[in-house]
PDB file of C-alpha atoms in Angstrom:
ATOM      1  CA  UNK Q   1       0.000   0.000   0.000  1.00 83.00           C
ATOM      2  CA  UNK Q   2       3.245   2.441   0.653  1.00 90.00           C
ATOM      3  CA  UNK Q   3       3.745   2.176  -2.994  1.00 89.00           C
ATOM      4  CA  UNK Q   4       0.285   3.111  -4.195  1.00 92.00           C
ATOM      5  CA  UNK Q   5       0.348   5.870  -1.766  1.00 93.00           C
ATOM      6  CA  UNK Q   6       3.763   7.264  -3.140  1.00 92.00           C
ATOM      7  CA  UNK Q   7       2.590   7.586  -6.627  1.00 90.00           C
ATOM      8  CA  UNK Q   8      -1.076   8.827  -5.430  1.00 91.00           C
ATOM      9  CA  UNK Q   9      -3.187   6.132  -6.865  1.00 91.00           C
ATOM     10  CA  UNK Q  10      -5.515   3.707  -5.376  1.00 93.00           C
ATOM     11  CA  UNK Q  11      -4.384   0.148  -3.850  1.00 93.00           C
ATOM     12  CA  UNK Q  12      -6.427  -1.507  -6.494  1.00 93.00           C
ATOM     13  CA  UNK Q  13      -4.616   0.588  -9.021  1.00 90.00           C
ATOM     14  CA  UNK Q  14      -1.702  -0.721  -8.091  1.00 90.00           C
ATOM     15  CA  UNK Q  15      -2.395  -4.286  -8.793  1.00 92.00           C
ATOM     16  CA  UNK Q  16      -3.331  -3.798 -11.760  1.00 91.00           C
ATOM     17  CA  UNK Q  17       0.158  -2.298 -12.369  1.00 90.00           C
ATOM     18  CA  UNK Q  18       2.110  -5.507 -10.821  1.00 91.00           C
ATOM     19  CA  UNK Q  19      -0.150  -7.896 -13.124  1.00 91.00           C
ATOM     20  CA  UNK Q  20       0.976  -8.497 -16.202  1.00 87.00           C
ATOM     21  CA  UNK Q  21      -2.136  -9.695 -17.701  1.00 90.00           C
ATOM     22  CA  UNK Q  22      -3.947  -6.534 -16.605  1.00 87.00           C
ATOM     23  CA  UNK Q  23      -1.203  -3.585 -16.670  1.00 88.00           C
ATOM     24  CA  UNK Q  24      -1.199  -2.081 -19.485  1.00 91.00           C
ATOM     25  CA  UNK Q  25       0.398   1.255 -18.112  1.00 90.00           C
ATOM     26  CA  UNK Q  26       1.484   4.547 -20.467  1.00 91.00           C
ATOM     27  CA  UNK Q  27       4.775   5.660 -20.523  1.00 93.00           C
ATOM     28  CA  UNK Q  28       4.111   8.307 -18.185  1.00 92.00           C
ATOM     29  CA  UNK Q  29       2.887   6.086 -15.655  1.00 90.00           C
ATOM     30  CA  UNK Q  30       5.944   3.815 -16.009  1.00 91.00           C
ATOM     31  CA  UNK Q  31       7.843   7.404 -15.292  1.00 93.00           C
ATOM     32  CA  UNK Q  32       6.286   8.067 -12.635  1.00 91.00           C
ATOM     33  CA  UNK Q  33       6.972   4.619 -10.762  1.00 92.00           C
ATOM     34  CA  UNK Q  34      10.293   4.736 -11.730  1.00 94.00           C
ATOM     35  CA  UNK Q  35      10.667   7.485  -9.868  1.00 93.00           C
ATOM     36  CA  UNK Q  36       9.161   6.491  -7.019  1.00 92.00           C
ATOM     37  CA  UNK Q  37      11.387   3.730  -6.825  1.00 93.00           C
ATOM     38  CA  UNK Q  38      14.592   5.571  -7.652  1.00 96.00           C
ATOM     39  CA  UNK Q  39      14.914   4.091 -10.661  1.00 96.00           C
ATOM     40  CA  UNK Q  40      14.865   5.356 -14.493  1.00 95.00           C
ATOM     41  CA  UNK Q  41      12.676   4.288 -17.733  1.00 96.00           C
ATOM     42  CA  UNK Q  42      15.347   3.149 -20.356  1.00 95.00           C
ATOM     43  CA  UNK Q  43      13.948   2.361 -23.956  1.00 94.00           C
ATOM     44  CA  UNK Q  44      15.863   0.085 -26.405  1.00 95.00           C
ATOM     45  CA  UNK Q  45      15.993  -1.408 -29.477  1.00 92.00           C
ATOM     46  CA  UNK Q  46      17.721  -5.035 -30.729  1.00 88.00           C
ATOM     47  CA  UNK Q  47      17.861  -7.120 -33.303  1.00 88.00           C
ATOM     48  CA  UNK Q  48      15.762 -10.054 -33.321  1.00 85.00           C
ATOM     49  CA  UNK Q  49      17.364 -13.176 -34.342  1.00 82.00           C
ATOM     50  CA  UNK Q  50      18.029 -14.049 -37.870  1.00 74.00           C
ATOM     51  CA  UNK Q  51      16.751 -10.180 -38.558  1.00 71.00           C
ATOM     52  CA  UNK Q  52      19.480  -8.040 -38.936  1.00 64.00           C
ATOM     53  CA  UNK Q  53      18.943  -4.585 -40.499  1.00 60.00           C
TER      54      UNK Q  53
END
């Protein structure tokens, strides 16, 4: 509950984040809990196997 306090949502709000068959959070949301965790969003890109540009 600490968690979903930090980032000013409701508990059940923050389930939904922590499943993976029911998150489906924006990037700005992913922001935010990054910061609440002292952490930091980092977007990549990589080949997939047997695709190389």
């Amino acid at each position: 509950m600490e968690a979903a306090k930090r980032l000013g949502i409701s508990y059940q709000s923050y389930q939904k984040l922590e499943n993976p068959n029911k998150a489906n959070p924006t990037l700005k949301t992913l922001q935010k809990v990054s910061r609440v965790f002292g952490k930091r969003v980092v977007i990549g890109m990589e080949d997939v196997a047997g695709h190389a540009a």
